[in-house]
C-alpha cells in the first residue's frame, strides 16, 4: 500500500463514516420521528466527537485504523441511544435497515477506490472484503470451495469484547444477512449468498460467523 493510496483510503473511510452516521439518523427519523431523532443525534454527536478527540490525542490526525475504530464506536453509540430510548427490537430494526443502505454504498466506495467494474465476480468480491471498514478491525479469512467463496469472521471485535466480559454472543444474524448480501450485490449483481452460521447460531472457536457466496445461474 503506497502512501498515496493510504491517504486516499483514509479519506474514503472518513467519508464512509459521515455517510453511515447520516443513514443511521434517517432510519431513526423514519422509526421515531424527527424530533426524537434530532435529540438522539445531539447525544451521538457529542459522543463521537469525544471519542475522536480521545483517539487523536496529540497526533496531527487520525490514522486509518483509528478512523475504523471511530466508525465502530459511532455505530455503537447510535444503537445504544435507540435501545436506551426505546428497546432492543427498535434498535435492531434501525441497525438492519441502515446496513441495507450502507452495504451497497460501501461496495460502490470500494469499487471506485480500487478501480473495479460492476462485474468482477467472486474474485472481485474476495478482494473488496479486505477494504471494508471491518477489514481494519477484525481478523477475517476467505477461500474458494469449488465454485463458491467462503468468508469467515475469525475474530470479531464486538463479540470478543463480549466474551471478555462473560457475556453471550450478540445475535447479529439479522444484520449480517442484510449486510453481506447487500454488499455482495453491490459489488456484482449476479452474486448470491447463504449463511453458514452467525450468532445466535452456534459456531466453532475459530470463527464467529461464516458466509458462502456463489454466482446465480442464468445471470
mmCIF file of the C-alpha atoms, coordinates in Angstrom:
data_MODEL
# 
_entry.id   MODEL 
# 
loop_
_atom_site.group_PDB 
_atom_site.id 
_atom_site.type_symbol 
_atom_site.label_atom_id 
_atom_site.label_alt_id 
_atom_site.label_comp_id 
_atom_site.label_asym_id 
_atom_site.label_entity_id 
_atom_site.label_seq_id 
_atom_site.pdbx_PDB_ins_code 
_atom_site.Cartn_x 
_atom_site.Cartn_y 
_atom_site.Cartn_z 
_atom_site.occupancy 
_atom_site.B_iso_or_equiv 
_atom_site.pdbx_formal_charge 
_atom_site.auth_seq_id 
_atom_site.auth_comp_id 
_atom_site.auth_asym_id 
_atom_site.auth_atom_id 
_atom_site.pdbx_PDB_model_num 
ATOM 1   C CA . UNK A 1 1   ? 0.000   0.000   0.000   1.00 0.00 ? 1   UNK A CA 1 
ATOM 2   C CA . UNK A 1 2   ? 1.664   3.208   -1.152  1.00 0.00 ? 2   UNK A CA 1 
ATOM 3   C CA . UNK A 1 3   ? 1.482   6.388   0.907   1.00 0.00 ? 3   UNK A CA 1 
ATOM 4   C CA . UNK A 1 4   ? -0.664  7.981   -1.807  1.00 0.00 ? 4   UNK A CA 1 
ATOM 5   C CA . UNK A 1 5   ? -3.140  5.081   -1.750  1.00 0.00 ? 5   UNK A CA 1 
ATOM 6   C CA . UNK A 1 6   ? -3.179  5.032   2.057   1.00 0.00 ? 6   UNK A CA 1 
ATOM 7   C CA . UNK A 1 7   ? -4.149  8.714   2.138   1.00 0.00 ? 7   UNK A CA 1 
ATOM 8   C CA . UNK A 1 8   ? -6.839  8.096   -0.458  1.00 0.00 ? 8   UNK A CA 1 
ATOM 9   C CA . UNK A 1 9   ? -8.136  5.107   1.514   1.00 0.00 ? 9   UNK A CA 1 
ATOM 10  C CA . UNK A 1 10  ? -8.152  7.149   4.726   1.00 0.00 ? 10  UNK A CA 1 
ATOM 11  C CA . UNK A 1 11  ? -10.148 9.977   3.135   1.00 0.00 ? 11  UNK A CA 1 
ATOM 12  C CA . UNK A 1 12  ? -12.584 7.448   1.744   1.00 0.00 ? 12  UNK A CA 1 
ATOM 13  C CA . UNK A 1 13  ? -13.150 5.834   5.147   1.00 0.00 ? 13  UNK A CA 1 
ATOM 14  C CA . UNK A 1 14  ? -13.736 9.282   6.689   1.00 0.00 ? 14  UNK A CA 1 
ATOM 15  C CA . UNK A 1 15  ? -16.448 9.842   4.091   1.00 0.00 ? 15  UNK A CA 1 
ATOM 16  C CA . UNK A 1 16  ? -17.990 6.448   4.802   1.00 0.00 ? 16  UNK A CA 1 
ATOM 17  C CA . UNK A 1 17  ? -18.187 7.335   8.500   1.00 0.00 ? 17  UNK A CA 1 
ATOM 18  C CA . UNK A 1 18  ? -20.013 10.571  7.726   1.00 0.00 ? 18  UNK A CA 1 
ATOM 19  C CA . UNK A 1 19  ? -22.493 8.873   5.397   1.00 0.00 ? 19  UNK A CA 1 
ATOM 20  C CA . UNK A 1 20  ? -23.050 5.975   7.795   1.00 0.00 ? 20  UNK A CA 1 
ATOM 21  C CA . UNK A 1 21  ? -23.973 8.370   10.595  1.00 0.00 ? 21  UNK A CA 1 
ATOM 22  C CA . UNK A 1 22  ? -26.422 10.178  8.330   1.00 0.00 ? 22  UNK A CA 1 
ATOM 23  C CA . UNK A 1 23  ? -28.002 6.880   7.302   1.00 0.00 ? 23  UNK A CA 1 
ATOM 24  C CA . UNK A 1 24  ? -28.498 5.975   10.955  1.00 0.00 ? 24  UNK A CA 1 
ATOM 25  C CA . UNK A 1 25  ? -30.174 9.333   11.519  1.00 0.00 ? 25  UNK A CA 1 
ATOM 26  C CA . UNK A 1 26  ? -32.510 8.805   8.547   1.00 0.00 ? 26  UNK A CA 1 
ATOM 27  C CA . UNK A 1 27  ? -33.604 5.424   9.870   1.00 0.00 ? 27  UNK A CA 1 
ATOM 28  C CA . UNK A 1 28  ? -34.239 6.797   13.354  1.00 0.00 ? 28  UNK A CA 1 
ATOM 29  C CA . UNK A 1 29  ? -36.318 9.617   11.817  1.00 0.00 ? 29  UNK A CA 1 
ATOM 30  C CA . UNK A 1 30  ? -38.345 7.024   9.932   1.00 0.00 ? 30  UNK A CA 1 
ATOM 31  C CA . UNK A 1 31  ? -38.859 4.928   13.033  1.00 0.00 ? 31  UNK A CA 1 
ATOM 32  C CA . UNK A 1 32  ? -39.214 7.504   15.826  1.00 0.00 ? 32  UNK A CA 1 
ATOM 33  C CA . UNK A 1 33  ? -39.910 10.825  14.152  1.00 0.00 ? 33  UNK A CA 1 
ATOM 34  C CA . UNK A 1 34  ? -37.728 13.843  13.517  1.00 0.00 ? 34  UNK A CA 1 
ATOM 35  C CA . UNK A 1 35  ? -37.925 15.409  16.975  1.00 0.00 ? 35  UNK A CA 1 
ATOM 36  C CA . UNK A 1 36  ? -36.702 12.320  18.803  1.00 0.00 ? 36  UNK A CA 1 
ATOM 37  C CA . UNK A 1 37  ? -34.136 11.584  16.105  1.00 0.00 ? 37  UNK A CA 1 
ATOM 38  C CA . UNK A 1 38  ? -32.664 15.073  16.453  1.00 0.00 ? 38  UNK A CA 1 
ATOM 39  C CA . UNK A 1 39  ? -32.421 14.671  20.222  1.00 0.00 ? 39  UNK A CA 1 
ATOM 40  C CA . UNK A 1 40  ? -30.633 11.346  19.864  1.00 0.00 ? 40  UNK A CA 1 
ATOM 41  C CA . UNK A 1 41  ? -28.347 12.729  17.160  1.00 0.00 ? 41  UNK A CA 1 
ATOM 42  C CA . UNK A 1 42  ? -27.248 15.508  19.514  1.00 0.00 ? 42  UNK A CA 1 
ATOM 43  C CA . UNK A 1 43  ? -26.186 12.895  22.078  1.00 0.00 ? 43  UNK A CA 1 
ATOM 44  C CA . UNK A 1 44  ? -24.415 10.745  19.487  1.00 0.00 ? 44  UNK A CA 1 
ATOM 45  C CA . UNK A 1 45  ? -22.609 13.771  18.016  1.00 0.00 ? 45  UNK A CA 1 
ATOM 46  C CA . UNK A 1 46  ? -21.089 14.621  21.406  1.00 0.00 ? 46  UNK A CA 1 
ATOM 47  C CA . UNK A 1 47  ? -20.023 11.020  21.994  1.00 0.00 ? 47  UNK A CA 1 
ATOM 48  C CA . UNK A 1 48  ? -18.472 10.730  18.527  1.00 0.00 ? 48  UNK A CA 1 
ATOM 49  C CA . UNK A 1 49  ? -16.553 13.993  18.956  1.00 0.00 ? 49  UNK A CA 1 
ATOM 50  C CA . UNK A 1 50  ? -15.223 12.929  22.353  1.00 0.00 ? 50  UNK A CA 1 
ATOM 51  C CA . UNK A 1 51  ? -14.215 9.528   21.016  1.00 0.00 ? 51  UNK A CA 1 
ATOM 52  C CA . UNK A 1 52  ? -12.361 11.044  18.060  1.00 0.00 ? 52  UNK A CA 1 
ATOM 53  C CA . UNK A 1 53  ? -10.582 13.569  20.281  1.00 0.00 ? 53  UNK A CA 1 
ATOM 54  C CA . UNK A 1 54  ? -9.502  10.831  22.682  1.00 0.00 ? 54  UNK A CA 1 
ATOM 55  C CA . UNK A 1 55  ? -8.124  8.666   19.886  1.00 0.00 ? 55  UNK A CA 1 
ATOM 56  C CA . UNK A 1 56  ? -6.355  11.574  18.253  1.00 0.00 ? 56  UNK A CA 1 
ATOM 57  C CA . UNK A 1 57  ? -4.600  12.753  21.399  1.00 0.00 ? 57  UNK A CA 1 
ATOM 58  C CA . UNK A 1 58  ? -1.507  14.690  20.387  1.00 0.00 ? 58  UNK A CA 1 
ATOM 59  C CA . UNK A 1 59  ? -1.342  13.176  16.901  1.00 0.00 ? 59  UNK A CA 1 
ATOM 60  C CA . UNK A 1 60  ? -1.737  15.581  13.963  1.00 0.00 ? 60  UNK A CA 1 
ATOM 61  C CA . UNK A 1 61  ? -4.536  13.456  12.510  1.00 0.00 ? 61  UNK A CA 1 
ATOM 62  C CA . UNK A 1 62  ? -6.353  10.178  12.950  1.00 0.00 ? 62  UNK A CA 1 
ATOM 63  C CA . UNK A 1 63  ? -4.835  7.121   11.312  1.00 0.00 ? 63  UNK A CA 1 
ATOM 64  C CA . UNK A 1 64  ? -6.835  4.767   9.110   1.00 0.00 ? 64  UNK A CA 1 
ATOM 65  C CA . UNK A 1 65  ? -7.169  2.241   11.922  1.00 0.00 ? 65  UNK A CA 1 
ATOM 66  C CA . UNK A 1 66  ? -8.180  4.986   14.366  1.00 0.00 ? 66  UNK A CA 1 
ATOM 67  C CA . UNK A 1 67  ? -10.910 6.057   11.960  1.00 0.00 ? 67  UNK A CA 1 
ATOM 68  C CA . UNK A 1 68  ? -12.139 2.472   11.683  1.00 0.00 ? 68  UNK A CA 1 
ATOM 69  C CA . UNK A 1 69  ? -12.438 2.295   15.472  1.00 0.00 ? 69  UNK A CA 1 
ATOM 70  C CA . UNK A 1 70  ? -14.283 5.624   15.487  1.00 0.00 ? 70  UNK A CA 1 
ATOM 71  C CA . UNK A 1 71  ? -16.720 4.244   12.912  1.00 0.00 ? 71  UNK A CA 1 
ATOM 72  C CA . UNK A 1 72  ? -17.444 1.207   15.068  1.00 0.00 ? 72  UNK A CA 1 
ATOM 73  C CA . UNK A 1 73  ? -17.906 3.439   18.101  1.00 0.00 ? 73  UNK A CA 1 
ATOM 74  C CA . UNK A 1 74  ? -20.322 5.684   16.193  1.00 0.00 ? 74  UNK A CA 1 
ATOM 75  C CA . UNK A 1 75  ? -22.370 2.649   15.183  1.00 0.00 ? 75  UNK A CA 1 
ATOM 76  C CA . UNK A 1 76  ? -22.479 1.530   18.802  1.00 0.00 ? 76  UNK A CA 1 
ATOM 77  C CA . UNK A 1 77  ? -23.476 4.981   20.068  1.00 0.00 ? 77  UNK A CA 1 
ATOM 78  C CA . UNK A 1 78  ? -26.443 5.103   17.696  1.00 0.00 ? 78  UNK A CA 1 
ATOM 79  C CA . UNK A 1 79  ? -27.520 1.580   18.599  1.00 0.00 ? 79  UNK A CA 1 
ATOM 80  C CA . UNK A 1 80  ? -27.305 2.206   22.335  1.00 0.00 ? 80  UNK A CA 1 
ATOM 81  C CA . UNK A 1 81  ? -29.107 5.549   22.222  1.00 0.00 ? 81  UNK A CA 1 
ATOM 82  C CA . UNK A 1 82  ? -32.047 3.999   20.345  1.00 0.00 ? 82  UNK A CA 1 
ATOM 83  C CA . UNK A 1 83  ? -32.014 0.966   22.624  1.00 0.00 ? 83  UNK A CA 1 
ATOM 84  C CA . UNK A 1 84  ? -31.979 3.110   25.788  1.00 0.00 ? 84  UNK A CA 1 
ATOM 85  C CA . UNK A 1 85  ? -34.641 5.425   24.385  1.00 0.00 ? 85  UNK A CA 1 
ATOM 86  C CA . UNK A 1 86  ? -36.913 2.666   23.096  1.00 0.00 ? 86  UNK A CA 1 
ATOM 87  C CA . UNK A 1 87  ? -35.921 -1.025  23.211  1.00 0.00 ? 87  UNK A CA 1 
ATOM 88  C CA . UNK A 1 88  ? -33.589 -3.610  21.686  1.00 0.00 ? 88  UNK A CA 1 
ATOM 89  C CA . UNK A 1 89  ? -36.040 -4.562  18.922  1.00 0.00 ? 89  UNK A CA 1 
ATOM 90  C CA . UNK A 1 90  ? -36.274 -0.968  17.676  1.00 0.00 ? 90  UNK A CA 1 
ATOM 91  C CA . UNK A 1 91  ? -32.505 -0.559  17.771  1.00 0.00 ? 91  UNK A CA 1 
ATOM 92  C CA . UNK A 1 92  ? -32.020 -3.778  15.786  1.00 0.00 ? 92  UNK A CA 1 
ATOM 93  C CA . UNK A 1 93  ? -34.603 -2.668  13.221  1.00 0.00 ? 93  UNK A CA 1 
ATOM 94  C CA . UNK A 1 94  ? -32.853 0.682   12.697  1.00 0.00 ? 94  UNK A CA 1 
ATOM 95  C CA . UNK A 1 95  ? -29.484 -1.072  12.571  1.00 0.00 ? 95  UNK A CA 1 
ATOM 96  C CA . UNK A 1 96  ? -30.587 -3.654  9.998   1.00 0.00 ? 96  UNK A CA 1 
ATOM 97  C CA . UNK A 1 97  ? -32.206 -1.025  7.782   1.00 0.00 ? 97  UNK A CA 1 
ATOM 98  C CA . UNK A 1 98  ? -29.085 1.130   7.982   1.00 0.00 ? 98  UNK A CA 1 
ATOM 99  C CA . UNK A 1 99  ? -26.982 -1.815  6.799   1.00 0.00 ? 99  UNK A CA 1 
ATOM 100 C CA . UNK A 1 100 ? -29.375 -2.305  3.899   1.00 0.00 ? 100 UNK A CA 1 
ATOM 101 C CA . UNK A 1 101 ? -28.325 1.117   2.600   1.00 0.00 ? 101 UNK A CA 1 
ATOM 102 C CA . UNK A 1 102 ? -24.754 1.329   3.851   1.00 0.00 ? 102 UNK A CA 1 
ATOM 103 C CA . UNK A 1 103 ? -23.518 -2.015  2.475   1.00 0.00 ? 103 UNK A CA 1 
ATOM 104 C CA . UNK A 1 104 ? -24.148 -1.201  -1.213  1.00 0.00 ? 104 UNK A CA 1 
ATOM 105 C CA . UNK A 1 105 ? -22.792 2.305   -0.608  1.00 0.00 ? 105 UNK A CA 1 
ATOM 106 C CA . UNK A 1 106 ? -19.592 0.851   0.844   1.00 0.00 ? 106 UNK A CA 1 
ATOM 107 C CA . UNK A 1 107 ? -19.355 -1.528  -2.119  1.00 0.00 ? 107 UNK A CA 1 
ATOM 108 C CA . UNK A 1 108 ? -19.511 1.436   -4.501  1.00 0.00 ? 108 UNK A CA 1 
ATOM 109 C CA . UNK A 1 109 ? -16.839 3.261   -2.491  1.00 0.00 ? 109 UNK A CA 1 
ATOM 110 C CA . UNK A 1 110 ? -14.518 0.271   -2.703  1.00 0.00 ? 110 UNK A CA 1 
ATOM 111 C CA . UNK A 1 111 ? -15.078 -0.247  -6.421  1.00 0.00 ? 111 UNK A CA 1 
ATOM 112 C CA . UNK A 1 112 ? -14.149 3.374   -7.004  1.00 0.00 ? 112 UNK A CA 1 
ATOM 113 C CA . UNK A 1 113 ? -11.166 3.145   -4.640  1.00 0.00 ? 113 UNK A CA 1 
ATOM 114 C CA . UNK A 1 114 ? -9.788  0.068   -6.396  1.00 0.00 ? 114 UNK A CA 1 
ATOM 115 C CA . UNK A 1 115 ? -10.858 0.971   -9.919  1.00 0.00 ? 115 UNK A CA 1 
ATOM 116 C CA . UNK A 1 116 ? -13.117 -2.072  -10.190 1.00 0.00 ? 116 UNK A CA 1 
ATOM 117 C CA . UNK A 1 117 ? -16.057 -2.614  -12.511 1.00 0.00 ? 117 UNK A CA 1 
ATOM 118 C CA . UNK A 1 118 ? -19.574 -3.879  -11.790 1.00 0.00 ? 118 UNK A CA 1 
ATOM 119 C CA . UNK A 1 119 ? -18.997 -7.486  -12.856 1.00 0.00 ? 119 UNK A CA 1 
ATOM 120 C CA . UNK A 1 120 ? -15.774 -8.590  -11.142 1.00 0.00 ? 120 UNK A CA 1 
ATOM 121 C CA . UNK A 1 121 ? -17.341 -11.813 -9.849  1.00 0.00 ? 121 UNK A CA 1 
ATOM 122 C CA . UNK A 1 122 ? -16.303 -13.710 -6.739  1.00 0.00 ? 122 UNK A CA 1 
ATOM 123 C CA . UNK A 1 123 ? -12.613 -12.856 -7.057  1.00 0.00 ? 123 UNK A CA 1 
ATOM 124 C CA . UNK A 1 124 ? -13.507 -9.185  -7.069  1.00 0.00 ? 124 UNK A CA 1 
ATOM 125 C CA . UNK A 1 125 ? -15.706 -9.695  -4.012  1.00 0.00 ? 125 UNK A CA 1 
ATOM 126 C CA . UNK A 1 126 ? -12.906 -11.519 -2.207  1.00 0.00 ? 126 UNK A CA 1 
ATOM 127 C CA . UNK A 1 127 ? -10.555 -8.598  -2.791  1.00 0.00 ? 127 UNK A CA 1 
ATOM 128 C CA . UNK A 1 128 ? -13.153 -5.986  -1.847  1.00 0.00 ? 128 UNK A CA 1 
ATOM 129 C CA . UNK A 1 129 ? -13.955 -7.617  1.502   1.00 0.00 ? 129 UNK A CA 1 
ATOM 130 C CA . UNK A 1 130 ? -10.476 -6.653  2.716   1.00 0.00 ? 130 UNK A CA 1 
ATOM 131 C CA . UNK A 1 131 ? -11.214 -2.971  2.049   1.00 0.00 ? 131 UNK A CA 1 
ATOM 132 C CA . UNK A 1 132 ? -14.387 -2.744  4.100   1.00 0.00 ? 132 UNK A CA 1 
ATOM 133 C CA . UNK A 1 133 ? -14.029 -0.809  7.335   1.00 0.00 ? 133 UNK A CA 1 
ATOM 134 C CA . UNK A 1 134 ? -14.462 -4.064  9.209   1.00 0.00 ? 134 UNK A CA 1 
ATOM 135 C CA . UNK A 1 135 ? -11.353 -5.305  7.432   1.00 0.00 ? 135 UNK A CA 1 
ATOM 136 C CA . UNK A 1 136 ? -9.322  -2.834  9.531   1.00 0.00 ? 136 UNK A CA 1 
ATOM 137 C CA . UNK A 1 137 ? -10.890 -4.008  12.795  1.00 0.00 ? 137 UNK A CA 1 
ATOM 138 C CA . UNK A 1 138 ? -11.417 -7.758  12.693  1.00 0.00 ? 138 UNK A CA 1 
ATOM 139 C CA . UNK A 1 139 ? -9.415  -10.807 11.711  1.00 0.00 ? 139 UNK A CA 1 
ATOM 140 C CA . UNK A 1 140 ? -11.084 -12.424 8.714   1.00 0.00 ? 140 UNK A CA 1 
ATOM 141 C CA . UNK A 1 141 ? -10.316 -15.013 6.059   1.00 0.00 ? 141 UNK A CA 1 
ATOM 142 C CA . UNK A 1 142 ? -11.724 -16.309 2.793   1.00 0.00 ? 142 UNK A CA 1 
ATOM 143 C CA . UNK A 1 143 ? -11.126 -19.226 0.471   1.00 0.00 ? 143 UNK A CA 1 
ATOM 144 C CA . UNK A 1 144 ? -12.683 -20.860 -2.548  1.00 0.00 ? 144 UNK A CA 1 
ATOM 145 C CA . UNK A 1 145 ? -14.655 -24.074 -2.094  1.00 0.00 ? 145 UNK A CA 1 
ATOM 146 C CA . UNK A 1 146 ? -15.257 -25.229 -5.639  1.00 0.00 ? 146 UNK A CA 1 
ATOM 147 C CA . UNK A 1 147 ? -17.263 -22.509 -7.361  1.00 0.00 ? 147 UNK A CA 1 
ATOM 148 C CA . UNK A 1 148 ? -18.171 -20.774 -4.086  1.00 0.00 ? 148 UNK A CA 1 
ATOM 149 C CA . UNK A 1 149 ? -16.347 -18.211 -1.954  1.00 0.00 ? 149 UNK A CA 1 
ATOM 150 C CA . UNK A 1 150 ? -16.417 -18.846 1.780   1.00 0.00 ? 150 UNK A CA 1 
ATOM 151 C CA . UNK A 1 151 ? -15.832 -15.864 4.062   1.00 0.00 ? 151 UNK A CA 1 
ATOM 152 C CA . UNK A 1 152 ? -15.217 -16.206 7.798   1.00 0.00 ? 152 UNK A CA 1 
ATOM 153 C CA . UNK A 1 153 ? -15.022 -13.629 10.551  1.00 0.00 ? 153 UNK A CA 1 
ATOM 154 C CA . UNK A 1 154 ? -12.394 -15.331 12.676  1.00 0.00 ? 154 UNK A CA 1 
ATOM 155 C CA . UNK A 1 155 ? -12.132 -12.673 15.364  1.00 0.00 ? 155 UNK A CA 1 
ATOM 156 C CA . UNK A 1 156 ? -14.861 -10.069 15.756  1.00 0.00 ? 156 UNK A CA 1 
ATOM 157 C CA . UNK A 1 157 ? -14.009 -7.022  17.847  1.00 0.00 ? 157 UNK A CA 1 
ATOM 158 C CA . UNK A 1 158 ? -17.562 -6.723  19.194  1.00 0.00 ? 158 UNK A CA 1 
ATOM 159 C CA . UNK A 1 159 ? -18.067 -10.394 20.014  1.00 0.00 ? 159 UNK A CA 1 
ATOM 160 C CA . UNK A 1 160 ? -14.599 -10.800 21.509  1.00 0.00 ? 160 UNK A CA 1 
ATOM 161 C CA . UNK A 1 161 ? -15.251 -7.869  23.838  1.00 0.00 ? 161 UNK A CA 1 
ATOM 162 C CA . UNK A 1 162 ? -18.463 -9.543  24.986  1.00 0.00 ? 162 UNK A CA 1 
ATOM 163 C CA . UNK A 1 163 ? -16.580 -12.790 25.591  1.00 0.00 ? 163 UNK A CA 1 
ATOM 164 C CA . UNK A 1 164 ? -14.058 -10.992 27.792  1.00 0.00 ? 164 UNK A CA 1 
ATOM 165 C CA . UNK A 1 165 ? -16.952 -9.637  29.857  1.00 0.00 ? 165 UNK A CA 1 
ATOM 166 C CA . UNK A 1 166 ? -18.524 -13.081 30.197  1.00 0.00 ? 166 UNK A CA 1 
ATOM 167 C CA . UNK A 1 167 ? -21.486 -12.120 28.010  1.00 0.00 ? 167 UNK A CA 1 
ATOM 168 C CA . UNK A 1 168 ? -23.125 -14.334 25.377  1.00 0.00 ? 168 UNK A CA 1 
ATOM 169 C CA . UNK A 1 169 ? -22.687 -13.620 21.670  1.00 0.00 ? 169 UNK A CA 1 
ATOM 170 C CA . UNK A 1 170 ? -24.639 -10.667 20.354  1.00 0.00 ? 170 UNK A CA 1 
ATOM 171 C CA . UNK A 1 171 ? -27.321 -12.095 17.999  1.00 0.00 ? 171 UNK A CA 1 
ATOM 172 C CA . UNK A 1 172 ? -26.204 -10.306 14.827  1.00 0.00 ? 172 UNK A CA 1 
ATOM 173 C CA . UNK A 1 173 ? -27.558 -12.726 12.216  1.00 0.00 ? 173 UNK A CA 1 
ATOM 174 C CA . UNK A 1 174 ? -30.426 -10.493 11.069  1.00 0.00 ? 174 UNK A CA 1 
ATOM 175 C CA . UNK A 1 175 ? -27.989 -7.653  10.402  1.00 0.00 ? 175 UNK A CA 1 
ATOM 176 C CA . UNK A 1 176 ? -25.428 -9.987  8.835   1.00 0.00 ? 176 UNK A CA 1 
ATOM 177 C CA . UNK A 1 177 ? -27.915 -11.392 6.343   1.00 0.00 ? 177 UNK A CA 1 
ATOM 178 C CA . UNK A 1 178 ? -28.636 -7.865  5.130   1.00 0.00 ? 178 UNK A CA 1 
ATOM 179 C CA . UNK A 1 179 ? -25.059 -6.615  5.403   1.00 0.00 ? 179 UNK A CA 1 
ATOM 180 C CA . UNK A 1 180 ? -23.310 -9.342  3.439   1.00 0.00 ? 180 UNK A CA 1 
ATOM 181 C CA . UNK A 1 181 ? -25.974 -9.991  0.829   1.00 0.00 ? 181 UNK A CA 1 
ATOM 182 C CA . UNK A 1 182 ? -26.335 -6.276  0.022   1.00 0.00 ? 182 UNK A CA 1 
ATOM 183 C CA . UNK A 1 183 ? -22.559 -5.808  -0.096  1.00 0.00 ? 183 UNK A CA 1 
ATOM 184 C CA . UNK A 1 184 ? -22.166 -8.740  -2.472  1.00 0.00 ? 184 UNK A CA 1 
ATOM 185 C CA . UNK A 1 185 ? -24.963 -7.468  -4.729  1.00 0.00 ? 185 UNK A CA 1 
ATOM 186 C CA . UNK A 1 186 ? -23.388 -4.024  -4.625  1.00 0.00 ? 186 UNK A CA 1 
ATOM 187 C CA . UNK A 1 187 ? -20.142 -5.483  -5.901  1.00 0.00 ? 187 UNK A CA 1 
ATOM 188 C CA . UNK A 1 188 ? -21.739 -7.667  -8.573  1.00 0.00 ? 188 UNK A CA 1 
ATOM 189 C CA . UNK A 1 189 ? -25.490 -8.133  -9.011  1.00 0.00 ? 189 UNK A CA 1 
ATOM 190 C CA . UNK A 1 190 ? -25.002 -11.759 -10.038 1.00 0.00 ? 190 UNK A CA 1 
ATOM 191 C CA . UNK A 1 191 ? -23.679 -12.850 -6.636  1.00 0.00 ? 191 UNK A CA 1 
ATOM 192 C CA . UNK A 1 192 ? -25.967 -14.666 -4.197  1.00 0.00 ? 192 UNK A CA 1 
ATOM 193 C CA . UNK A 1 193 ? -25.247 -15.577 -0.584  1.00 0.00 ? 193 UNK A CA 1 
ATOM 194 C CA . UNK A 1 194 ? -26.175 -18.034 2.111   1.00 0.00 ? 194 UNK A CA 1 
ATOM 195 C CA . UNK A 1 195 ? -25.348 -18.022 5.801   1.00 0.00 ? 195 UNK A CA 1 
ATOM 196 C CA . UNK A 1 196 ? -23.197 -20.878 7.097   1.00 0.00 ? 196 UNK A CA 1 
ATOM 197 C CA . UNK A 1 197 ? -23.547 -19.680 10.674  1.00 0.00 ? 197 UNK A CA 1 
ATOM 198 C CA . UNK A 1 198 ? -23.905 -16.451 12.653  1.00 0.00 ? 198 UNK A CA 1 
ATOM 199 C CA . UNK A 1 199 ? -24.932 -15.731 16.261  1.00 0.00 ? 199 UNK A CA 1 
ATOM 200 C CA . UNK A 1 200 ? -27.306 -16.731 17.753  1.00 0.00 ? 200 UNK A CA 1 
ATOM 201 C CA . UNK A 1 201 ? -26.242 -19.857 15.794  1.00 0.00 ? 201 UNK A CA 1 
ATOM 202 C CA . UNK A 1 202 ? -23.601 -21.964 17.489  1.00 0.00 ? 202 UNK A CA 1 
ATOM 203 C CA . UNK A 1 203 ? -20.138 -21.740 15.961  1.00 0.00 ? 203 UNK A CA 1 
ATOM 204 C CA . UNK A 1 204 ? -16.666 -23.245 16.395  1.00 0.00 ? 204 UNK A CA 1 
ATOM 205 C CA . UNK A 1 205 ? -13.912 -21.444 18.274  1.00 0.00 ? 205 UNK A CA 1 
ATOM 206 C CA . UNK A 1 206 ? -12.080 -20.312 15.141  1.00 0.00 ? 206 UNK A CA 1 
ATOM 207 C CA . UNK A 1 207 ? -14.869 -18.109 13.725  1.00 0.00 ? 207 UNK A CA 1 
ATOM 208 C CA . UNK A 1 208 ? -17.912 -16.152 14.840  1.00 0.00 ? 208 UNK A CA 1 
ATOM 209 C CA . UNK A 1 209 ? -19.779 -16.006 11.542  1.00 0.00 ? 209 UNK A CA 1 
ATOM 210 C CA . UNK A 1 210 ? -19.307 -17.548 8.102   1.00 0.00 ? 210 UNK A CA 1 
ATOM 211 C CA . UNK A 1 211 ? -20.926 -16.876 4.727   1.00 0.00 ? 211 UNK A CA 1 
ATOM 212 C CA . UNK A 1 212 ? -20.930 -18.583 1.344   1.00 0.00 ? 212 UNK A CA 1 
ATOM 213 C CA . UNK A 1 213 ? -21.127 -16.588 -1.894  1.00 0.00 ? 213 UNK A CA 1 
ATOM 214 C CA . UNK A 1 214 ? -21.849 -18.009 -5.338  1.00 0.00 ? 214 UNK A CA 1 
ATOM 215 C CA . UNK A 1 215 ? -22.842 -16.860 -8.791  1.00 0.00 ? 215 UNK A CA 1 
ATOM 216 C CA . UNK A 1 216 ? -26.534 -17.091 -9.563  1.00 0.00 ? 216 UNK A CA 1 
ATOM 217 C CA . UNK A 1 217 ? -27.274 -19.274 -12.570 1.00 0.00 ? 217 UNK A CA 1 
ATOM 218 C CA . UNK A 1 218 ? -28.526 -17.601 -15.704 1.00 0.00 ? 218 UNK A CA 1 
ATOM 219 C CA . UNK A 1 219 ? -27.213 -14.158 -14.822 1.00 0.00 ? 219 UNK A CA 1 
# 
